[in-house]
Coordinates of C-alpha atoms in Angstrom, one line a residue:
Chain A
M1 CA 21.4 -29.3 -34.8
M2 CA 18.3 -29.9 -32.7
G3 CA 18.6 -33.7 -32.8
V4 CA 20.6 -36.3 -30.9
E5 CA 23.9 -34.5 -31.3
F6 CA 22.4 -31.4 -29.8
V7 CA 21.2 -33.2 -26.7
Q8 CA 24.5 -35.0 -26.3
L9 CA 26.9 -32.1 -26.9
S10 CA 25.1 -28.8 -26.4
L11 CA 22.0 -29.1 -24.2
V12 CA 23.9 -29.6 -20.9
P13 CA 26.5 -26.9 -21.5
M14 CA 23.8 -24.5 -22.5
A15 CA 21.6 -25.3 -19.5
I16 CA 24.6 -25.0 -17.2
G17 CA 25.5 -21.7 -18.8
V18 CA 21.9 -20.3 -18.4
L19 CA 21.6 -21.5 -14.8
A20 CA 25.0 -20.2 -13.8
A21 CA 24.2 -16.9 -15.4
I22 CA 20.9 -16.6 -13.6
A23 CA 22.3 -17.7 -10.2
C24 CA 24.9 -14.9 -10.5
A25 CA 22.7 -12.3 -12.0
L26 CA 20.0 -12.6 -9.2
P27 CA 22.2 -11.5 -6.3
G28 CA 24.1 -9.3 -8.8
N29 CA 21.0 -7.0 -9.0
F30 CA 21.2 -6.3 -5.3
L31 CA 25.0 -5.9 -5.3
V32 CA 24.7 -3.4 -8.1
L33 CA 21.9 -1.4 -6.4
R34 CA 23.8 -1.5 -3.1
K35 CA 26.9 0.0 -4.9
Q36 CA 28.7 -3.2 -4.0
A37 CA 29.3 -4.5 -7.5
L38 CA 33.0 -4.9 -6.8
I39 CA 32.2 -7.4 -4.1
G40 CA 31.1 -9.8 -6.8
D41 CA 34.4 -9.2 -8.5
A42 CA 36.2 -9.7 -5.2
I43 CA 34.3 -12.9 -4.4
S44 CA 35.1 -14.5 -7.7
H45 CA 38.8 -13.8 -7.2
V46 CA 38.9 -15.1 -3.6
V47 CA 37.1 -18.3 -4.5
L48 CA 40.1 -19.6 -6.5
P49 CA 42.7 -20.1 -3.8
G50 CA 39.9 -21.5 -1.5
I51 CA 39.0 -24.1 -4.1
V52 CA 42.6 -25.0 -4.9
V53 CA 43.4 -25.5 -1.2
A54 CA 40.2 -27.5 -0.7
F55 CA 41.3 -29.7 -3.6
L56 CA 44.8 -30.2 -2.2
V57 CA 43.4 -31.2 1.1
T58 CA 40.6 -33.6 0.0
G59 CA 41.9 -34.7 -3.4
T60 CA 38.5 -34.3 -5.0
I61 CA 36.4 -31.6 -6.6
S62 CA 33.1 -31.8 -4.9
T63 CA 30.6 -29.3 -3.6
W64 CA 31.1 -29.2 0.1
P65 CA 34.9 -29.0 0.3
M66 CA 34.8 -26.3 -2.4
M67 CA 32.2 -24.3 -0.4
I68 CA 34.1 -24.6 2.8
G69 CA 37.4 -23.8 1.1
A70 CA 35.9 -20.7 -0.5
A71 CA 34.3 -19.6 2.8
G72 CA 37.7 -20.1 4.5
A73 CA 39.4 -18.0 1.8
A74 CA 36.8 -15.3 2.2
L75 CA 37.6 -15.1 6.0
V76 CA 41.3 -14.9 5.2
A77 CA 40.6 -12.1 2.7
V78 CA 38.5 -10.1 5.3
G79 CA 41.3 -10.6 7.9
L80 CA 44.0 -9.5 5.4
I81 CA 42.0 -6.4 4.3
E82 CA 41.6 -5.3 7.9
A83 CA 45.3 -6.0 8.6
I84 CA 46.4 -4.0 5.6
R85 CA 44.0 -1.2 6.3
R86 CA 45.1 -0.8 9.9
L87 CA 48.8 -1.7 9.8
G88 CA 49.5 0.1 6.5
R89 CA 47.0 2.9 7.0
I90 CA 45.8 2.3 3.5
E91 CA 42.2 3.2 2.4
P92 CA 39.8 0.3 2.3
G93 CA 39.3 0.2 -1.5
A94 CA 43.0 -0.1 -2.2
A95 CA 43.3 -2.7 0.6
M96 CA 40.6 -4.8 -1.0
G97 CA 42.0 -4.5 -4.5
V98 CA 45.4 -5.6 -3.3
T99 CA 44.1 -8.5 -1.3
F100 CA 41.8 -10.0 -3.9
T101 CA 44.3 -9.8 -6.8
A102 CA 47.1 -11.2 -4.6
M103 CA 44.9 -14.1 -3.4
F104 CA 43.9 -14.9 -6.9
A105 CA 47.5 -14.8 -8.0
A106 CA 48.5 -17.1 -5.1
G107 CA 45.7 -19.4 -6.2
V108 CA 47.1 -19.6 -9.7
L109 CA 50.7 -20.3 -8.4
V110 CA 49.5 -23.1 -6.1
L111 CA 47.5 -24.5 -8.9
E112 CA 50.5 -24.6 -11.2
Q113 CA 52.7 -26.3 -8.7
S114 CA 50.2 -29.0 -7.7
D115 CA 49.3 -32.1 -9.5
T116 CA 45.8 -31.6 -10.7
S117 CA 46.2 -33.6 -13.9
A118 CA 43.6 -36.1 -12.7
V119 CA 40.8 -33.5 -12.5
H120 CA 39.7 -30.6 -14.5
L121 CA 41.5 -28.0 -12.5
D122 CA 44.1 -25.8 -14.0
V123 CA 44.7 -22.1 -14.7
E124 CA 42.7 -22.1 -17.9
H125 CA 39.9 -23.9 -16.3
A126 CA 39.9 -21.4 -13.4
L127 CA 39.4 -18.6 -15.9
F128 CA 37.2 -20.1 -18.5
G129 CA 35.7 -23.2 -16.9
N130 CA 35.1 -26.3 -19.0
L131 CA 31.7 -25.7 -20.4
E132 CA 32.3 -27.4 -23.7
S133 CA 33.5 -30.7 -22.1
L134 CA 30.3 -31.2 -20.1
I135 CA 28.8 -33.5 -22.6
W136 CA 26.0 -36.1 -22.0
L137 CA 27.1 -39.0 -24.1
S138 CA 24.6 -41.5 -22.7
A139 CA 21.8 -39.4 -24.1
D140 CA 20.2 -40.6 -27.3
G141 CA 17.8 -37.8 -28.0
W142 CA 15.3 -35.7 -26.2
S143 CA 13.6 -38.8 -24.8
S144 CA 16.6 -39.3 -22.5
L145 CA 15.3 -36.5 -20.4
A146 CA 12.7 -38.9 -19.2
D147 CA 15.1 -41.9 -18.9
P148 CA 16.4 -42.3 -15.3
G149 CA 19.3 -44.4 -16.5
A150 CA 20.5 -41.7 -18.9
L151 CA 19.8 -38.9 -16.4
A152 CA 22.0 -40.6 -13.8
E153 CA 24.9 -40.1 -16.2
I154 CA 24.3 -36.4 -16.7
P155 CA 27.3 -34.3 -15.7
S156 CA 27.1 -33.5 -12.0
E157 CA 27.7 -29.8 -12.6
L158 CA 24.2 -29.5 -13.9
P159 CA 22.2 -30.6 -10.9
R160 CA 24.7 -28.7 -8.7
I161 CA 24.2 -25.3 -10.4
G162 CA 20.5 -26.1 -10.8
I163 CA 20.0 -26.6 -7.1
V164 CA 21.9 -23.4 -6.3
A165 CA 19.9 -21.4 -8.9
V166 CA 16.6 -22.6 -7.4
L167 CA 17.8 -22.0 -3.9
I168 CA 18.9 -18.4 -4.6
A169 CA 15.7 -17.7 -6.6
S170 CA 13.5 -19.0 -3.7
L171 CA 15.5 -16.9 -1.2
V172 CA 15.1 -13.8 -3.3
W173 CA 11.3 -14.5 -3.7
V174 CA 10.7 -15.1 0.1
F175 CA 12.8 -12.1 1.2
W176 CA 11.8 -9.8 -1.6
R177 CA 10.1 -7.1 0.5
P178 CA 12.8 -6.7 3.2
L179 CA 15.5 -7.0 0.5
A180 CA 13.9 -4.2 -1.5
I181 CA 13.3 -1.9 1.5
S182 CA 16.8 -2.4 3.0
T183 CA 18.5 -1.9 -0.4
F184 CA 16.7 1.4 -0.9
D185 CA 16.7 2.8 2.6
E186 CA 18.7 0.9 5.2
G187 CA 18.0 3.2 8.1
Y188 CA 14.3 3.1 7.6
A189 CA 14.4 -0.7 7.2
A190 CA 16.3 -1.0 10.5
S191 CA 13.7 1.2 12.2
I192 CA 10.8 -1.2 11.2
G193 CA 12.7 -4.2 12.4
V194 CA 14.3 -5.6 9.2
P195 CA 17.6 -7.3 10.2
V196 CA 19.6 -5.2 7.7
S197 CA 23.1 -6.4 8.6
L198 CA 22.0 -10.0 8.3
L199 CA 20.3 -9.3 4.9
G200 CA 23.3 -7.5 3.6
L201 CA 25.5 -10.5 4.7
G202 CA 22.9 -12.8 3.1
V203 CA 23.3 -11.1 -0.3
V204 CA 27.0 -11.5 -0.2
V205 CA 26.8 -15.1 0.9
A206 CA 24.3 -15.9 -1.8
A207 CA 26.7 -14.3 -4.3
A208 CA 29.5 -16.4 -3.0
I209 CA 27.5 -19.6 -3.2
A210 CA 26.5 -18.8 -6.8
A211 CA 30.2 -18.0 -7.6
V212 CA 31.5 -21.3 -6.1
A213 CA 28.8 -23.4 -7.9
A214 CA 29.3 -21.6 -11.2
F215 CA 33.1 -21.5 -10.9
D216 CA 33.7 -25.1 -11.5
A217 CA 31.6 -25.3 -14.7
V218 CA 32.0 -21.9 -16.2
G219 CA 35.1 -20.3 -14.6
S220 CA 35.6 -16.9 -13.0
I221 CA 35.2 -14.7 -16.1
I222 CA 31.5 -15.5 -16.5
V223 CA 30.9 -15.2 -12.8
I224 CA 32.4 -11.6 -12.7
A225 CA 30.5 -10.6 -15.9
M226 CA 27.1 -12.1 -14.8
F227 CA 27.2 -10.4 -11.4
I228 CA 27.3 -7.0 -13.1
C229 CA 26.4 -6.9 -16.8
P230 CA 22.9 -8.2 -16.8
P231 CA 21.7 -6.3 -13.8
A232 CA 23.4 -3.1 -15.0
A233 CA 21.8 -3.4 -18.4
A234 CA 18.4 -4.3 -16.9
R235 CA 18.5 -1.2 -14.7
L236 CA 18.5 0.9 -17.9
M237 CA 15.4 -0.9 -19.3
T238 CA 13.0 0.0 -16.5
N239 CA 12.3 2.0 -13.4
R240 CA 10.8 -0.8 -11.3
L241 CA 12.8 -3.3 -9.3
G242 CA 10.8 -6.4 -10.1
I243 CA 10.9 -5.7 -13.8
Q244 CA 14.6 -5.0 -13.5
V245 CA 15.2 -8.4 -12.0
A246 CA 13.1 -10.0 -14.7
W247 CA 15.1 -8.2 -17.5
S248 CA 18.4 -9.2 -15.8
L249 CA 17.4 -12.9 -15.9
G250 CA 16.5 -12.5 -19.6
F251 CA 19.8 -10.8 -20.4
A252 CA 21.7 -13.5 -18.4
A253 CA 19.9 -16.3 -20.3
I254 CA 20.4 -14.6 -23.7
S255 CA 24.1 -14.1 -23.0
A256 CA 24.5 -17.7 -22.1
I257 CA 22.7 -19.2 -25.1
L258 CA 23.9 -16.7 -27.7
G259 CA 27.4 -16.8 -26.3
Y260 CA 27.5 -20.6 -26.4
V261 CA 26.2 -20.7 -30.0
L262 CA 28.5 -17.9 -31.2
A263 CA 31.5 -19.6 -29.6
G264 CA 30.8 -22.9 -31.2
Y265 CA 29.7 -21.7 -34.6
G266 CA 30.7 -18.0 -34.9
P267 CA 34.3 -18.6 -35.9
L268 CA 33.2 -21.1 -38.6
W269 CA 30.9 -18.4 -40.1
F270 CA 33.9 -16.2 -40.4
G271 CA 35.9 -18.9 -42.1
L272 CA 38.0 -19.7 -39.1
D273 CA 38.8 -23.3 -38.1
N274 CA 38.4 -23.5 -34.4
S275 CA 35.7 -22.5 -32.1
V276 CA 36.5 -20.1 -29.2
S277 CA 35.9 -20.4 -25.5
A278 CA 32.2 -20.5 -24.7
A279 CA 32.8 -18.8 -21.3
G280 CA 34.7 -16.0 -22.9
M281 CA 32.1 -15.5 -25.5
I282 CA 29.2 -15.5 -23.0
A283 CA 30.9 -12.8 -21.0
T284 CA 31.6 -10.8 -24.1
V285 CA 27.9 -11.1 -25.2
S286 CA 26.8 -9.8 -21.8
G287 CA 29.2 -6.9 -22.1
L288 CA 27.8 -6.1 -25.6
L289 CA 24.2 -6.3 -24.3
L290 CA 25.2 -3.8 -21.6
A291 CA 26.8 -1.5 -24.2
F292 CA 23.7 -1.6 -26.3
A293 CA 21.6 -0.9 -23.2
C294 CA 23.8 2.1 -22.5
L295 CA 23.2 3.5 -26.0
F296 CA 19.6 2.7 -26.7
A297 CA 17.7 1.6 -23.5
P298 CA 14.7 3.6 -22.5
H299 CA 15.7 4.6 -19.0
R300 CA 19.3 5.8 -19.4
R301 CA 20.1 8.6 -17.1
A302 CA 20.7 12.0 -18.5
Chain B
M1 CA -0.5 27.3 26.7
E2 CA 1.4 24.2 25.8
L3 CA 0.3 22.6 29.0
V4 CA -3.3 22.3 27.8
R5 CA -3.9 19.2 25.7
Q6 CA -6.4 18.9 22.9
D7 CA -9.1 17.5 25.1
G8 CA -8.9 20.6 27.1
N9 CA -7.6 19.0 30.3
S10 CA -4.8 20.8 31.9
V11 CA -1.7 18.8 32.3
T12 CA 0.8 19.7 34.9
Q13 CA 4.5 19.5 34.2
S14 CA 5.1 16.7 36.7
S15 CA 2.4 14.3 35.5
K16 CA 2.9 14.9 31.8
P17 CA 3.4 11.4 30.4
A18 CA 6.4 10.9 28.1
A19 CA 6.2 9.2 24.7
V20 CA 10.0 8.8 24.7
S21 CA 12.0 8.5 27.9
V22 CA 15.7 8.6 27.6
R23 CA 18.1 8.0 30.5
G24 CA 21.9 8.4 30.3
L25 CA 22.1 7.9 26.6
T26 CA 25.6 7.8 25.3
V27 CA 26.6 6.9 21.7
S28 CA 30.1 6.8 20.3
Y29 CA 31.3 6.1 16.7
G30 CA 34.9 6.2 17.5
E31 CA 36.9 7.3 20.5
S32 CA 34.9 10.4 21.6
P33 CA 31.1 10.2 22.2
V34 CA 28.8 11.8 19.7
V35 CA 25.9 11.9 22.3
F36 CA 26.9 12.0 25.9
S37 CA 24.7 11.0 28.8
V38 CA 21.5 12.6 27.6
D39 CA 18.3 12.4 29.7
A40 CA 15.1 13.4 28.0
D41 CA 11.3 13.0 28.4
L42 CA 9.6 13.9 25.1
P43 CA 5.9 14.5 25.9
L44 CA 3.0 12.4 24.6
G45 CA 0.8 14.1 22.0
Q46 CA 3.1 17.0 21.4
M47 CA 5.5 18.2 18.8
T48 CA 9.1 18.2 20.0
A49 CA 12.0 19.9 18.1
I50 CA 15.5 18.6 18.6
V51 CA 17.8 21.5 18.0
G52 CA 21.5 22.1 18.0
P53 CA 24.5 23.0 15.9
N54 CA 25.9 20.8 13.1
G55 CA 27.6 17.8 14.5
A56 CA 25.7 18.1 17.8
G57 CA 24.5 14.4 17.6
K58 CA 20.9 15.2 16.8
S59 CA 20.5 12.5 14.1
T60 CA 22.6 10.1 16.1
F61 CA 20.3 10.7 19.1
L62 CA 17.3 9.8 16.9
K63 CA 19.0 6.7 15.5
A64 CA 20.0 5.5 19.0
V65 CA 16.4 6.0 20.2
L66 CA 15.3 3.8 17.2
S67 CA 18.0 1.2 17.8
I68 CA 19.5 1.9 14.4
V69 CA 22.8 2.7 16.0
K70 CA 24.1 0.9 19.0
R71 CA 23.9 2.6 22.4
L72 CA 27.1 2.7 24.4
S73 CA 25.1 3.0 27.5
G74 CA 21.8 4.3 28.7
S75 CA 18.2 3.3 28.3
V76 CA 15.3 4.2 26.0
E77 CA 11.6 3.7 26.6
V78 CA 8.9 4.4 24.0
F79 CA 5.4 4.5 25.4
G80 CA 6.8 2.9 28.6
L81 CA 8.2 -0.1 26.7
P82 CA 11.6 -1.0 25.4
F83 CA 11.9 0.2 21.8
E84 CA 11.7 -3.3 20.4
A85 CA 8.4 -3.9 22.0
A86 CA 7.0 -0.5 20.8
R87 CA 8.4 -0.7 17.3
S88 CA 5.1 -1.2 15.6
K89 CA 3.9 2.2 17.0
V90 CA 6.8 4.1 15.6
A91 CA 7.3 5.6 12.2
Y92 CA 10.7 7.0 11.1
V93 CA 11.4 9.5 8.4
P94 CA 15.1 9.5 7.6
Q95 CA 17.0 12.3 6.1
R96 CA 16.1 12.6 2.4
A97 CA 19.7 12.7 1.4
S98 CA 20.4 9.4 3.0
V99 CA 19.0 7.3 0.1
D100 CA 19.8 7.0 -3.6
W101 CA 16.8 8.5 -5.4
D102 CA 17.9 6.7 -8.6
F103 CA 16.6 3.5 -7.1
P104 CA 14.3 1.7 -9.5
T105 CA 11.0 2.2 -7.8
R106 CA 7.8 4.2 -8.1
V107 CA 6.3 6.7 -5.6
I108 CA 3.5 4.3 -4.6
D109 CA 6.0 1.4 -4.1
V110 CA 7.9 3.6 -1.5
V111 CA 4.6 4.3 0.3
M112 CA 3.8 0.6 0.4
M113 CA 7.1 -0.1 2.1
G114 CA 5.3 1.4 5.1
L115 CA 2.9 -1.6 5.1
Y116 CA 5.7 -4.1 5.6
A117 CA 5.2 -4.5 9.3
E118 CA 1.6 -5.5 8.6
L119 CA 2.1 -7.6 5.6
G120 CA 5.3 -9.5 6.6
L121 CA 7.3 -11.5 4.2
L122 CA 4.6 -13.0 2.0
G123 CA 1.3 -11.5 3.2
R124 CA -0.9 -10.6 0.2
M125 CA -1.2 -7.0 -0.7
T126 CA -5.0 -6.4 -1.0
G127 CA -7.0 -3.6 -2.7
A128 CA -7.6 -2.1 0.8
H129 CA -3.8 -1.8 1.3
K130 CA -3.4 -0.1 -2.0
L131 CA -6.2 2.3 -1.2
R132 CA -4.6 3.2 2.1
A133 CA -1.3 3.9 0.4
R134 CA -3.0 6.2 -2.0
A135 CA -4.9 7.9 0.8
C136 CA -1.5 8.6 2.5
L137 CA -0.1 10.1 -0.7
D138 CA -3.3 12.2 -1.0
R139 CA -2.8 13.5 2.6
V140 CA 0.6 14.9 1.6
G141 CA -0.7 16.2 -1.7
M142 CA 1.1 13.7 -3.9
A143 CA -1.7 11.6 -5.2
D144 CA -1.1 12.6 -8.8
F145 CA 2.5 11.3 -8.6
A146 CA 1.8 7.7 -7.5
E147 CA 3.1 6.1 -10.7
R148 CA 6.2 8.3 -11.1
Q149 CA 9.7 7.1 -10.7
I150 CA 11.1 8.6 -7.5
G151 CA 14.1 10.1 -9.3
Q152 CA 11.8 12.4 -11.2
L153 CA 10.6 14.2 -8.0
S154 CA 11.9 17.5 -6.6
G155 CA 13.4 17.5 -3.1
G156 CA 10.2 18.7 -1.6
Q157 CA 8.2 16.0 -3.3
Q158 CA 10.6 13.4 -2.2
Q159 CA 10.2 14.5 1.4
R160 CA 6.4 14.3 1.1
V161 CA 6.7 10.8 -0.2
F162 CA 8.8 9.8 2.8
L163 CA 6.2 11.3 5.1
A164 CA 3.5 9.4 3.2
R165 CA 5.4 6.1 3.8
A166 CA 5.5 6.9 7.5
L167 CA 1.7 7.7 7.5
A168 CA 1.1 4.3 6.0
Q169 CA 2.5 2.7 9.2
N170 CA -0.4 4.3 11.1
A171 CA 2.0 4.9 14.0
D172 CA 1.6 6.8 17.3
L173 CA 5.0 8.3 17.3
F174 CA 6.6 10.0 14.2
V175 CA 10.3 10.5 14.3
L176 CA 11.6 12.8 11.6
D177 CA 15.2 13.7 10.7
E178 CA 15.4 17.2 9.2
P179 CA 12.0 17.1 7.4
F180 CA 12.4 20.6 6.1
A181 CA 16.0 20.4 4.8
G182 CA 16.2 21.6 1.2
V183 CA 12.4 21.6 0.6
D184 CA 10.4 24.4 -1.0
A185 CA 8.2 26.7 1.1
A186 CA 4.9 25.1 -0.1
T187 CA 6.2 21.7 1.0
E188 CA 7.3 23.0 4.3
K189 CA 3.8 24.4 4.9
A190 CA 2.2 21.2 3.8
I191 CA 4.4 19.0 6.0
V192 CA 3.8 21.3 9.1
S193 CA 0.1 21.1 8.6
V194 CA 0.1 17.3 8.3
L195 CA 2.3 17.0 11.4
K196 CA 0.0 19.4 13.4
S197 CA -3.1 17.4 12.3
L198 CA -1.3 14.2 13.5
R199 CA -0.6 15.9 16.8
D200 CA -4.2 16.9 17.0
E201 CA -5.2 13.3 16.6
G202 CA -3.2 12.6 19.7
R203 CA 0.0 11.4 18.1
T204 CA 3.5 12.4 19.1
I205 CA 6.0 14.1 16.8
V206 CA 9.7 14.3 17.3
A207 CA 11.8 16.1 14.6
V208 CA 15.3 17.3 14.2
H209 CA 15.0 20.9 13.1
H210 CA 17.5 23.4 11.8
D211 CA 15.7 26.7 11.4
L212 CA 15.6 28.3 14.8
S213 CA 13.2 31.1 13.7
T214 CA 10.4 28.6 13.1
V215 CA 10.8 26.5 16.3
P216 CA 8.3 28.4 18.4
E217 CA 5.8 28.5 15.5
Y218 CA 5.9 24.8 14.7
F219 CA 6.8 23.0 18.0
D220 CA 5.5 22.7 21.6
H221 CA 8.5 21.2 23.2
V222 CA 12.3 21.5 22.6
L223 CA 15.4 19.5 23.3
L224 CA 18.6 21.5 22.8
L225 CA 21.5 19.3 22.2
N226 CA 25.2 19.7 21.7
R227 CA 26.5 16.3 22.5
R228 CA 25.1 16.8 26.0
K229 CA 21.7 18.0 26.7
I230 CA 21.7 21.8 27.0
S231 CA 18.1 22.3 27.9
E232 CA 14.7 20.6 27.6
G233 CA 11.2 21.7 28.2
S234 CA 8.4 23.8 26.8
I235 CA 9.4 26.4 24.2
A236 CA 9.0 29.1 26.9
D237 CA 11.1 27.4 29.4
A238 CA 13.9 25.8 27.3
F239 CA 14.2 27.7 24.1
T240 CA 15.9 30.8 25.7
Q241 CA 18.6 33.1 24.5
S242 CA 21.0 31.8 27.2
A243 CA 20.4 28.1 26.3
L244 CA 20.9 28.8 22.6
Q245 CA 24.1 30.7 23.4
E246 CA 25.3 27.7 25.3
A247 CA 24.3 25.2 22.6
Y248 CA 25.7 27.2 19.7
G249 CA 28.5 29.2 21.3
G250 CA 29.8 31.9 19.0
K251 CA 28.2 30.2 16.0
L252 CA 24.8 31.7 16.7
G253 CA 24.4 34.4 14.1
A254 CA 22.1 37.5 14.4
A255 CA 20.0 36.1 11.5
Q256 CA 19.1 33.1 13.6
A257 CA 18.2 35.0 16.8
P258 CA 15.3 33.2 18.4
I259 CA 12.0 34.7 19.2
A260 CA 11.4 32.6 22.3
D261 CA 12.5 35.1 24.8
R262 CA 9.5 37.1 23.9
A263 CA 7.1 34.3 24.8

């Protein structure tokens, strides 16, 4: 399992899974602590129509059109929520729920009606991604990691999510202090000159970038799960923010690796023929980790 | 009596320098203003109480002074400067109930938030900084709780930690929003004594305060608010029965009858 075949078939999907999980879990910590966990859910729904429209306009799946499409969709979502709230006099939570699910559904419909056969973009892909298909056939063992020729052939999803994960991690590291202060006590943070609105927006934008970058490879199920499950489980492990974030990254990585392995080999162990969706299994593992944390973690609330 | 400063020099009403000067301050969240056209001069080196009924705009007044909420109109000067220029000399203690005490952080981490203005984004936290944070905790009697998770504290202990965070800023103006709300008697005494010692060091204290009966005992100066300014001045001049009647209307119960008119 750890030889040539592993490098060709499993290394890249696993690495993408881990990086996507980490990129989502990092902003997820702050979303959960700011009681905005549903924003992660919302973002991952709104992203779909944006990406579909970006594809229809440009005809390709590449990073910038996807980002711009997702950002445009987010703006439309915000406008729609305001319109529903004011014109319909409906409370904000309900307005958000209606908008996000309707936009996701619209994205699915447009996707079904458009010819996306040339690329990996269909409804199933939108939900589960295409992690298993991101194989690295030009690799012939671990030594390929040092071979520029082979590295050039590596699926482009890997460097894309890698760059995003590093970017988000650096931003969290640099802005750690103001992020922690404004997440705990926004009024106080504002009084000492922390730009609280900008930081709050930054967290949401970082989450959106992580969602878009992860979406293409792993689908929206993982994105939703990773925004919430690892940070929520990590919160129950410790009473310190820095340690919580470290735990959440650990949980995210474990979910990705264990989920991928279980999806590929688990059904065989149970005597079934086919493997199951890696993305679905990764999300399931993160949910199980959260369940275990709820039952056994040291800092559960009474 | 309140016109004599710590150094013994008599200060006349007209020349009394203001730590906070507010002119025509109006704040509105929706259609009707919460704070309307308030002028105030909160004196340097004194303890000022901001008093008024629920919904009178006391917290909003503080937040507008601190540029946390937007002013619709009016100007604010702190130590003769626009607030943004004087920010480093101001420490704010928000209402205890305004934050989630389940947040994953320890007492000492909260106090060290007060050092952010000094440390900036990536400045290194030195041993001296940590000692200072512990000294601030010690000053409010919470040194033994440094490593505790904040959710394990009582209301009074939480309030002391908030005060310790403000102390860590080493500010000249302390702005507190209901520092005595829901705290035990021992904490109230401890906080008053810290605030008075700060005043005696020449610092200025401004606090929203609810308990009318303790206003003359704790404070030197009062600003009575009910959306508009009702009265402002020394306790003897401004904290009068008639001003309170005007601020509170029929809501002023016998139990809260002030003692100021005796002064």
